[in-house]
């Protein structure tokens, strides 16, 4: 599920790749479409199917009754329309499951931020909700101070939990290059913080970094000198 069909197709193509490499899946499922244009995987014995759904796909949007949905890159969802509609369809299922995956976003008034905050409160036991499992990667306050995380590679695994695995995703060298290339470019650094360090930013492409802006504030300024002017 996604806001746009092309976005939803990214994850669907991964599923098709599993299908293409598994004789067992090919013996059970029927794929509709050809090559990269395949659009449906069906299990005819139970009338089940796996396909994409998106806000821009008006024909397939209303009234689904899913056993499961996967929403990728939730920070790209313009609102909660698609996910809300899928959740409402759960009332027809005995064991429904919704999976939502995302990087950090840049809008704390967004649907994704609401989901993030709900997940954070569940994970820290601020609220009790046993229907939700939330896994949130984040740096500690000490890592954020003076942007220490940009130079201290030992904390990178906190927000890249597979970094030390044999595959090393996305890899230390990749993150180093991202950080080095973004120095002096606030808009690029904002993306690096969101996508590599799970930090919510206050703008997608800021012209001035937050750190530079706040460094210029004058706490001793007397606003009274402007009265009457």
Coordinates of N, CA and C in Angstrom, one line a residue:
X1 N 0.8 -1.2 0.0 CA 0.0 0.0 0.0 C 0.9 1.2 0.0
X2 N 0.5 2.2 -0.8 CA 1.2 3.5 -0.9 C 0.3 4.6 -1.4
X3 N 0.8 5.8 -1.3 CA 0.1 6.9 -1.9 C 0.0 6.8 -3.4
X4 N 1.1 6.4 -4.0 CA 1.2 6.3 -5.5 C 1.5 4.8 -5.9
X5 N 0.9 4.4 -7.0 CA 1.0 3.0 -7.4 C 2.5 2.6 -7.7
X6 N 3.3 3.5 -8.3 CA 4.7 3.2 -8.6 C 5.5 2.9 -7.3
X7 N 5.1 3.7 -6.3 CA 5.8 3.4 -5.0 C 5.4 2.1 -4.4
X8 N 4.2 1.7 -4.5 CA 3.7 0.4 -4.0 C 4.3 -0.7 -4.8
X9 N 4.6 -0.5 -6.1 CA 5.1 -1.5 -6.9 C 6.5 -1.9 -6.5
X10 N 7.3 -1.1 -5.8 CA 8.6 -1.4 -5.4 C 8.6 -2.7 -4.6
X11 N 7.8 -2.7 -3.6 CA 7.7 -3.8 -2.7 C 7.1 -5.0 -3.4
X12 N 6.1 -4.8 -4.2 CA 5.4 -5.9 -4.9 C 6.4 -6.6 -5.9
X13 N 7.3 -5.8 -6.5 CA 8.3 -6.4 -7.4 C 9.3 -7.3 -6.6
X14 N 9.5 -7.0 -5.3 CA 10.4 -7.8 -4.5 C 9.7 -9.2 -4.3
X15 N 8.3 -9.1 -4.0 CA 7.6 -10.3 -3.8 C 7.6 -11.2 -5.1
X16 N 7.5 -10.5 -6.3 CA 7.6 -11.3 -7.5 C 8.9 -11.9 -7.7
X17 N 10.0 -11.2 -7.2 CA 11.3 -11.8 -7.3 C 11.4 -13.1 -6.5
X18 N 10.8 -13.1 -5.3 CA 10.8 -14.3 -4.5 C 10.1 -15.4 -5.3
X19 N 8.9 -15.0 -5.9 CA 8.2 -16.0 -6.7 C 9.0 -16.6 -7.9
X20 N 9.7 -15.7 -8.6 CA 10.5 -16.1 -9.7 C 11.6 -17.1 -9.3
X21 N 12.1 -17.0 -8.1 CA 13.2 -17.9 -7.7 C 12.8 -19.1 -6.9
X22 N 11.5 -19.3 -6.7 CA 11.0 -20.4 -5.9 C 10.1 -21.3 -6.7
X23 N 10.6 -22.5 -7.1 CA 9.7 -23.5 -7.8 C 8.5 -23.8 -6.9
X24 N 8.6 -23.9 -5.6 CA 7.5 -24.2 -4.7 C 6.4 -23.1 -4.8
X25 N 6.8 -21.8 -4.8 CA 5.8 -20.8 -4.9 C 5.1 -20.8 -6.3
X26 N 5.9 -21.1 -7.3 CA 5.4 -21.2 -8.7 C 4.4 -22.3 -8.9
X27 N 4.5 -23.4 -8.1 CA 3.6 -24.5 -8.1 C 2.3 -24.2 -7.4
X28 N 2.3 -23.2 -6.5 CA 1.1 -22.8 -5.7 C 0.4 -21.6 -6.3
X29 N 1.1 -20.6 -6.8 CA 0.6 -19.3 -7.1 C 0.5 -19.1 -8.6
X30 N -0.4 -18.3 -9.0 CA -0.6 -17.9 -10.4 C -0.3 -16.4 -10.5
X31 N 0.7 -16.0 -11.4 CA 1.0 -14.6 -11.6 C 0.2 -14.1 -12.8
X32 N -0.3 -12.9 -12.6 CA -1.0 -12.2 -13.7 C -0.1 -11.1 -14.3
X33 N 0.0 -11.1 -15.6 CA 0.8 -10.1 -16.3 C 2.1 -10.8 -16.7
X34 N 2.9 -10.0 -17.4 CA 4.2 -10.5 -18.0 C 5.3 -9.6 -17.6
X35 N 6.5 -10.3 -17.2 CA 7.7 -9.6 -16.9 C 7.5 -8.6 -15.8
X36 N 8.0 -7.4 -16.0 CA 7.9 -6.3 -15.0 C 6.5 -5.7 -14.9
X37 N 5.6 -6.2 -15.8 CA 4.2 -5.7 -15.7 C 3.3 -6.6 -15.0
X38 N 3.8 -7.6 -14.3 CA 3.0 -8.4 -13.5 C 2.3 -7.6 -12.3
X39 N 1.1 -7.9 -12.1 CA 0.4 -7.0 -11.1 C -0.4 -7.8 -10.1
X40 N -0.4 -9.2 -10.1 CA -1.1 -9.9 -9.2 C -0.5 -11.3 -9.0
X41 N -0.5 -11.8 -7.7 CA -0.2 -13.2 -7.4 C -1.4 -13.8 -6.7
X42 N -1.9 -14.9 -7.2 CA -3.1 -15.5 -6.7 C -2.9 -16.9 -6.3
X43 N -3.6 -17.2 -5.2 CA -3.7 -18.6 -4.7 C -5.2 -19.0 -4.8
X44 N -5.4 -19.8 -5.9 CA -6.8 -20.0 -6.4 C -7.6 -20.9 -5.4
X45 N -6.9 -21.8 -4.7 CA -7.6 -22.7 -3.8 C -8.4 -22.0 -2.7
X46 N -8.0 -20.8 -2.3 CA -8.7 -20.1 -1.3 C -9.2 -18.7 -1.8
X47 N -9.0 -18.5 -3.1 CA -9.4 -17.2 -3.6 C -8.6 -16.0 -3.1
X48 N -7.4 -16.3 -2.7 CA -6.5 -15.2 -2.1 C -5.7 -14.6 -3.2
X49 N -5.3 -13.3 -2.9 CA -4.4 -12.7 -3.9 C -3.6 -11.6 -3.2
X50 N -2.5 -11.3 -3.8 CA -1.5 -10.2 -3.3 C -1.3 -9.3 -4.4
X51 N -1.6 -8.0 -4.2 CA -1.4 -7.0 -5.2 C -1.2 -5.6 -4.6
X52 N -1.0 -4.6 -5.4 CA -0.8 -3.2 -4.8 C -2.1 -2.5 -4.7
X53 N -2.1 -1.5 -3.8 CA -3.2 -0.6 -3.6 C -2.6 0.8 -3.3
X54 N -3.2 1.8 -3.9 CA -2.7 3.2 -3.7 C -3.8 4.2 -3.8
X55 N -3.6 5.4 -3.3 CA -4.6 6.5 -3.4 C -4.9 6.8 -4.8
X56 N -3.9 6.8 -5.7 CA -4.1 7.2 -7.1 C -4.7 6.1 -7.9
X57 N -5.0 4.9 -7.3 CA -5.7 3.8 -8.0 C -7.1 3.8 -7.6
X58 N -8.0 4.7 -8.2 CA -9.3 4.9 -7.7 C -10.2 3.6 -7.8
X59 N -10.0 2.8 -8.8 CA -10.8 1.6 -9.0 C -10.7 0.6 -7.8
X60 N -9.5 0.4 -7.3 CA -9.2 -0.6 -6.3 C -9.2 -0.1 -4.9
X61 N -9.7 1.1 -4.6 CA -9.5 1.7 -3.3 C -10.5 1.4 -2.3
X62 N -11.8 1.2 -2.7 CA -12.8 1.1 -1.7 C -13.1 -0.3 -1.3
X63 N -13.4 -0.5 0.0 CA -14.0 -1.8 0.5 C -13.1 -3.0 0.5
X64 N -11.8 -2.9 0.6 CA -11.0 -4.2 0.7 C -11.1 -4.8 2.0
X65 N -11.0 -6.1 2.0 CA -11.1 -6.9 3.3 C -9.8 -7.7 3.4
X66 N -8.7 -7.1 3.7 CA -7.4 -7.7 3.7 C -7.1 -8.6 4.9
X67 N -6.4 -9.7 4.7 CA -5.9 -10.4 5.9 C -4.6 -9.7 6.3
X68 N -3.9 -9.1 5.4 CA -2.7 -8.4 5.7 C -2.4 -7.3 4.8
X69 N -1.8 -6.2 5.3 CA -1.3 -5.2 4.4 C 0.1 -4.8 4.8
X70 N 0.9 -4.4 3.8 CA 2.3 -3.9 4.0 C 2.3 -2.5 3.4
X71 N 2.6 -1.5 4.3 CA 2.7 -0.1 3.8 C 4.2 0.3 4.0
X72 N 4.8 0.6 2.8 CA 6.3 0.9 2.8 C 6.4 2.4 2.7
X73 N 7.5 3.0 3.3 CA 7.8 4.4 3.2 C 6.5 5.2 3.7
X74 N 6.1 5.0 4.9 CA 4.9 5.7 5.3 C 5.1 7.2 5.4
X75 N 6.3 7.7 5.5 CA 6.5 9.1 5.5 C 6.2 9.8 4.2
X76 N 6.0 8.9 3.1 CA 5.6 9.5 1.8 C 4.1 9.5 1.6
X77 N 3.4 8.9 2.6 CA 1.9 8.9 2.5 C 1.4 10.3 2.8
X78 N 0.6 10.9 1.9 CA 0.1 12.2 2.0 C -0.9 12.3 3.2
X79 N -1.5 11.3 3.5 CA -2.4 11.2 4.7 C -2.7 9.8 5.1
X80 N -3.6 9.5 6.0 CA -3.9 8.2 6.4 C -5.0 7.5 5.7
X81 N -5.4 8.0 4.5 CA -6.6 7.4 3.9 C -6.4 6.0 3.5
X82 N -5.3 5.6 2.9 CA -5.1 4.2 2.4 C -5.0 3.2 3.6
X83 N -4.2 3.6 4.6 CA -4.0 2.7 5.7 C -5.2 2.6 6.6
X84 N -5.9 3.7 6.8 CA -7.1 3.7 7.5 C -8.2 2.9 6.9
X85 N -8.3 2.9 5.6 CA -9.3 2.1 4.8 C -9.0 0.6 5.0
X86 N -7.7 0.3 4.9 CA -7.3 -1.1 5.0 C -7.5 -1.6 6.5
X87 N -7.3 -0.8 7.5 CA -7.5 -1.2 8.8 C -9.0 -1.4 9.1
X88 N -9.9 -0.6 8.5 CA -11.3 -0.8 8.6 C -11.8 -2.2 8.1
X89 N -11.1 -2.6 7.0 CA -11.4 -3.9 6.5 C -11.0 -5.1 7.3
X90 N -10.2 -4.9 8.4 CA -9.8 -5.9 9.2 C -10.9 -6.6 10.0
X91 N -12.0 -5.9 10.2 CA -13.1 -6.4 11.0 C -13.7 -7.7 10.5
X92 N -13.4 -8.0 9.2 CA -13.9 -9.2 8.6 C -12.9 -10.4 8.8
X93 N -11.7 -10.1 9.4 CA -10.7 -11.2 9.5 C -10.4 -11.5 11.0
X94 N -10.1 -12.8 11.2 CA -9.8 -13.3 12.6 C -8.4 -13.0 13.1
X95 N -7.4 -13.0 12.2 CA -6.1 -12.7 12.5 C -5.4 -11.7 11.6
X96 N -5.9 -10.5 11.5 CA -5.3 -9.6 10.5 C -3.9 -9.1 11.0
X97 N -3.1 -8.6 10.1 CA -1.8 -8.1 10.4 C -1.5 -6.9 9.5
X98 N -1.1 -5.8 10.0 CA -0.7 -4.7 9.3 C 0.8 -4.4 9.6
X99 N 1.6 -4.2 8.5 CA 3.0 -3.9 8.7 C 3.3 -2.6 8.1
X100 N 3.9 -1.6 8.8 CA 4.2 -0.3 8.3 C 5.7 0.0 8.5
X101 N 6.4 0.3 7.4 CA 7.8 0.5 7.4 C 8.1 1.9 6.9
X102 N 9.1 2.6 7.5 CA 9.3 4.0 7.0 C 10.7 4.5 7.5
X103 N 11.2 5.4 6.8 CA 12.3 6.3 7.2 C 11.7 7.4 8.0
X104 N 12.5 8.2 8.6 CA 12.0 9.4 9.3 C 11.5 10.4 8.3
X105 N 10.6 11.3 8.6 CA 10.1 12.3 7.7 C 10.5 13.7 8.1
X106 N 9.9 14.7 7.5 CA 10.2 16.1 7.7 C 9.0 16.9 8.1
X107 N 7.9 16.3 8.5 CA 6.7 17.0 8.8 C 6.1 16.5 10.1
X108 N 6.2 17.2 11.2 CA 5.7 16.7 12.4 C 4.2 16.9 12.6
X109 N 3.6 17.4 11.5 CA 2.1 17.5 11.4 C 1.5 16.4 10.6
X110 N 2.3 15.4 10.2 CA 1.9 14.4 9.2 C 1.3 13.2 9.8
X111 N 0.7 12.4 9.0 CA 0.2 11.1 9.5 C 1.3 10.2 10.0
X112 N 2.4 10.2 9.3 CA 3.5 9.4 9.7 C 4.0 9.7 11.1
X113 N 4.1 11.0 11.4 CA 4.5 11.5 12.7 C 3.6 11.0 13.8
X114 N 2.3 11.0 13.5 CA 1.3 10.5 14.4 C 1.6 9.0 14.7
X115 N 1.9 8.2 13.7 CA 2.2 6.8 13.8 C 3.5 6.6 14.6
X116 N 4.5 7.5 14.3 CA 5.7 7.4 15.0 C 5.6 7.7 16.5
X117 N 4.8 8.7 16.9 CA 4.6 9.0 18.3 C 3.8 8.0 19.0
X118 N 2.8 7.4 18.3 CA 2.0 6.3 18.9 C 2.9 5.1 19.2
X119 N 3.8 4.8 18.2 CA 4.7 3.7 18.4 C 5.7 3.9 19.5
X120 N 6.2 5.2 19.6 CA 7.2 5.5 20.6 C 6.5 5.4 22.0
X121 N 5.3 5.8 22.1 CA 4.6 5.7 23.4 C 4.3 4.3 23.8
X122 N 4.0 3.5 22.8 CA 3.8 2.0 23.1 C 5.1 1.4 23.6
X123 N 6.2 1.7 22.8 CA 7.5 1.1 23.1 C 8.0 1.5 24.5
X124 N 7.7 2.7 24.9 CA 8.2 3.2 26.2 C 7.2 3.1 27.3
X125 N 6.1 2.4 27.0 CA 5.0 2.0 28.0 C 4.3 3.3 28.5
X126 N 4.4 4.4 27.7 CA 3.6 5.5 28.1 C 2.1 5.3 27.9
X127 N 1.8 4.4 26.9 CA 0.4 4.0 26.7 C 0.4 2.4 26.6
X128 N -0.7 1.8 26.9 CA -0.8 0.3 26.8 C -1.6 0.0 25.6
X129 N -1.0 -0.8 24.7 CA -1.7 -1.2 23.5 C -1.0 -2.5 23.0
X130 N -1.6 -3.6 23.4 CA -0.9 -4.9 23.1 C -1.2 -5.3 21.7
X131 N -2.0 -4.5 20.9 CA -2.2 -4.9 19.5 C -1.1 -4.3 18.6
X132 N -0.2 -3.5 19.2 CA 0.8 -2.8 18.4 C 2.2 -3.3 18.9
X133 N 3.1 -3.7 17.9 CA 4.5 -3.9 18.2 C 5.3 -2.8 17.4
X134 N 6.0 -2.0 18.1 CA 6.8 -0.9 17.5 C 8.3 -1.1 17.7
X135 N 9.0 -1.0 16.6 CA 10.5 -1.1 16.7 C 11.0 0.2 16.0
X136 N 11.6 1.1 16.8 CA 12.0 2.4 16.4 C 13.5 2.5 16.6
X137 N 14.2 2.8 15.6 CA 15.7 3.1 15.7 C 15.9 4.6 16.0
X138 N 16.7 4.9 17.0 CA 17.0 6.3 17.3 C 18.3 6.5 18.0
X139 N 18.9 7.6 17.8 CA 20.1 8.0 18.5 C 19.7 8.5 19.9
X140 N 20.7 8.4 20.8 CA 20.5 9.0 22.2 C 20.8 10.5 22.2
X141 N 20.3 11.2 23.2 CA 20.5 12.6 23.3 C 22.0 13.0 23.2
X142 N 22.8 12.2 23.9 CA 24.2 12.5 23.9 C 24.8 12.4 22.5
X143 N 24.3 11.5 21.7 CA 24.8 11.4 20.3 C 24.4 12.6 19.4
X144 N 23.3 13.2 19.8 CA 22.8 14.4 19.0 C 23.5 15.7 19.4
X145 N 24.0 15.7 20.6 CA 24.6 17.0 21.0 C 25.8 17.4 20.2
X146 N 25.8 18.6 19.6 CA 26.8 19.1 18.7 C 27.0 18.2 17.5
X147 N 26.0 17.4 17.2 CA 26.0 16.5 16.0 C 27.2 15.5 16.1
X148 N 27.4 15.0 17.3 CA 28.5 14.1 17.5 C 28.3 12.8 16.7
X149 N 27.1 12.5 16.4 CA 26.8 11.3 15.6 C 27.4 11.3 14.2
X150 N 27.7 12.5 13.7 CA 28.2 12.6 12.3 C 29.7 12.1 12.3
X151 N 30.3 12.1 13.4 CA 31.8 11.7 13.5 C 32.0 10.4 14.3
X152 N 31.1 10.1 15.2 CA 31.3 8.9 16.0 C 30.6 7.7 15.4
X153 N 31.4 6.9 14.7 CA 30.9 5.8 13.9 C 30.4 4.7 14.8
X154 N 30.8 4.7 16.1 CA 30.4 3.6 17.0 C 28.9 3.7 17.3
X155 N 28.2 4.8 17.1 CA 26.8 5.0 17.4 C 25.9 4.7 16.1
X156 N 26.6 4.6 15.0 CA 25.8 4.4 13.8 C 24.9 3.1 13.8
X157 N 25.4 2.1 14.5 CA 24.6 0.9 14.5 C 23.3 1.0 15.2
X158 N 23.1 2.1 16.1 CA 21.9 2.3 16.7 C 20.8 2.6 15.8
X159 N 21.1 3.2 14.7 CA 20.1 3.6 13.7 C 20.2 2.8 12.4
X160 N 21.2 1.9 12.3 CA 21.5 1.0 11.2 C 21.8 -0.4 11.8
X161 N 20.7 -1.0 12.3 CA 21.0 -2.3 13.1 C 21.6 -3.4 12.3
X162 N 21.6 -3.4 11.0 CA 22.2 -4.5 10.3 C 23.6 -4.1 9.8
X163 N 24.2 -3.0 10.3 CA 25.4 -2.5 9.8 C 26.6 -3.5 10.1
X164 N 26.6 -4.2 11.2 CA 27.7 -5.1 11.5 C 27.4 -6.5 11.1
X165 N 26.3 -6.7 10.3 CA 26.0 -8.1 9.8 C 27.0 -8.4 8.6
X166 N 27.1 -9.7 8.2 CA 28.0 -10.0 7.1 C 27.8 -9.2 5.9
X167 N 26.5 -8.9 5.6 CA 26.2 -8.1 4.4 C 26.6 -6.6 4.6
X168 N 26.5 -6.1 5.9 CA 26.9 -4.8 6.2 C 26.0 -3.7 5.5
X169 N 24.7 -3.8 5.6 CA 23.8 -2.9 5.0 C 23.6 -1.7 5.9
X170 N 23.8 -0.4 5.4 CA 24.2 -0.1 4.0 C 25.7 0.0 3.9
X171 N 26.4 -0.2 5.0 CA 27.9 -0.2 4.9 C 28.5 1.1 5.5
X172 N 29.6 1.0 6.2 CA 30.2 2.2 6.8 C 30.7 3.2 5.7
X173 N 31.3 2.6 4.7 CA 31.8 3.4 3.6 C 30.7 4.3 3.0
X174 N 29.6 3.7 2.8 CA 28.4 4.4 2.2 C 28.0 5.6 3.1
X175 N 27.9 5.3 4.4 CA 27.4 6.4 5.3 C 28.5 7.5 5.4
X176 N 29.8 7.1 5.4 CA 30.8 8.1 5.5 C 30.7 9.0 4.3
X177 N 30.5 8.4 3.1 CA 30.5 9.3 1.9 C 29.2 10.2 1.9
X178 N 28.1 9.7 2.4 CA 26.9 10.5 2.5 C 27.2 11.7 3.4
X179 N 27.8 11.5 4.6 CA 28.1 12.5 5.5 C 29.1 13.5 4.9
X180 N 30.2 13.1 4.4 CA 31.2 13.9 3.8 C 30.6 14.8 2.7
X181 N 29.8 14.2 1.8 CA 29.3 14.9 0.6 C 28.3 16.0 1.1
X182 N 27.7 15.8 2.2 CA 26.6 16.7 2.7 C 27.1 17.9 3.5
X183 N 28.4 17.9 3.9 CA 28.9 19.0 4.7 C 28.8 20.3 3.9
X184 N 28.3 21.3 4.6 CA 28.1 22.6 3.9 C 26.9 22.8 3.1
X185 N 26.1 21.7 2.9 CA 24.9 21.8 2.1 C 23.7 21.4 3.0
X186 N 23.0 22.4 3.6 CA 21.9 22.1 4.5 C 20.8 21.2 4.0
X187 N 20.4 21.4 2.7 CA 19.4 20.6 2.2 C 19.8 19.1 2.0
X188 N 21.0 18.9 1.6 CA 21.5 17.5 1.5 C 21.7 16.9 2.9
X189 N 22.2 17.7 3.8 CA 22.4 17.1 5.2 C 21.1 16.7 5.8
X190 N 20.0 17.5 5.5 CA 18.7 17.1 6.1 C 18.3 15.7 5.6
X191 N 18.6 15.4 4.3 CA 18.3 14.1 3.8 C 19.1 13.0 4.5
X192 N 20.4 13.3 4.6 CA 21.3 12.4 5.3 C 20.8 12.1 6.7
X193 N 20.4 13.1 7.4 CA 19.9 12.9 8.8 C 18.7 12.0 8.8
X194 N 17.8 12.3 7.9 CA 16.5 11.5 7.9 C 16.8 10.0 7.5
X195 N 17.5 9.8 6.4 CA 17.6 8.5 5.7 C 18.7 7.6 6.3
X196 N 19.7 8.2 6.9 CA 20.8 7.5 7.5 C 20.9 7.4 9.0
X197 N 20.2 8.4 9.7 CA 20.3 8.5 11.1 C 19.0 8.6 11.8
X198 N 17.9 8.4 11.1 CA 16.5 8.3 11.6 C 16.2 9.5 12.4
X199 N 16.6 10.7 11.9 CA 16.3 12.0 12.6 C 15.1 12.7 11.9
X200 N 14.1 13.1 12.6 CA 13.0 13.8 12.0 C 13.5 15.3 11.8
X201 N 13.5 15.8 10.6 CA 13.9 17.2 10.3 C 12.7 18.1 10.2
X202 N 12.9 19.4 10.3 CA 11.9 20.4 10.3 C 11.5 20.9 8.9
X203 N 12.3 20.5 7.9 CA 12.0 20.9 6.6 C 12.7 19.9 5.7
X204 N 12.1 19.7 4.5 CA 12.7 18.7 3.5 C 14.0 19.2 2.9
X205 N 14.0 20.5 2.5 CA 15.2 21.1 1.9 C 15.5 22.4 2.5
X206 N 16.0 22.5 3.7 CA 16.2 23.8 4.4 C 17.4 24.5 3.7
X207 N 17.3 25.8 3.6 CA 18.4 26.7 3.1 C 19.4 26.9 4.1
X208 N 19.0 26.9 5.4 CA 19.9 27.2 6.5 C 19.8 26.0 7.5
X209 N 20.9 25.5 8.0 CA 20.8 24.4 8.9 C 20.2 24.9 10.3
X210 N 19.5 24.0 11.0 CA 18.9 24.4 12.3 C 20.0 24.8 13.2
X211 N 21.2 24.2 13.2 CA 22.3 24.5 14.1 C 22.8 25.9 13.9
X212 N 22.9 26.3 12.6 CA 23.4 27.6 12.3 C 22.4 28.7 12.7
X213 N 21.1 28.4 12.5 CA 20.0 29.3 12.8 C 20.0 29.6 14.3
X214 N 20.0 28.5 15.1 CA 19.9 28.7 16.6 C 21.2 29.3 17.1
X215 N 22.3 29.1 16.5 CA 23.6 29.7 16.9 C 23.6 31.2 16.9
X216 N 22.7 31.8 16.0 CA 22.6 33.2 15.9 C 21.7 33.9 16.8
X217 N 21.0 33.1 17.6 CA 20.0 33.8 18.5 C 20.7 34.6 19.6
X218 N 20.1 35.7 20.0 CA 20.6 36.6 21.0 C 19.7 36.5 22.2
X219 N 20.0 35.7 23.2 CA 19.1 35.5 24.4 C 19.0 36.8 25.2
X220 N 19.9 37.7 25.1 CA 19.9 38.9 25.9 C 19.2 40.1 25.2
X221 N 18.7 39.8 24.0 CA 18.0 40.9 23.3 C 16.8 41.4 24.0
X222 N 16.6 42.7 24.1 CA 15.5 43.3 24.9 C 14.4 43.7 23.9
X223 N 13.4 43.0 23.8 CA 12.3 43.3 22.8 C 11.6 44.6 23.1
X224 N 11.8 45.1 24.3 CA 11.1 46.3 24.7 C 11.6 47.5 23.8
X225 N 12.8 47.4 23.3 CA 13.3 48.6 22.5 C 12.5 48.8 21.2
X226 N 11.7 47.8 20.9 CA 10.9 47.9 19.7 C 9.5 48.5 19.9
X227 N 9.1 48.6 21.2 CA 7.8 49.1 21.6 C 7.5 50.5 21.0
X228 N 6.4 50.6 20.3 CA 6.0 51.9 19.8 C 6.7 52.2 18.4
X229 N 7.5 51.4 17.9 CA 8.2 51.7 16.7 C 7.6 50.9 15.5

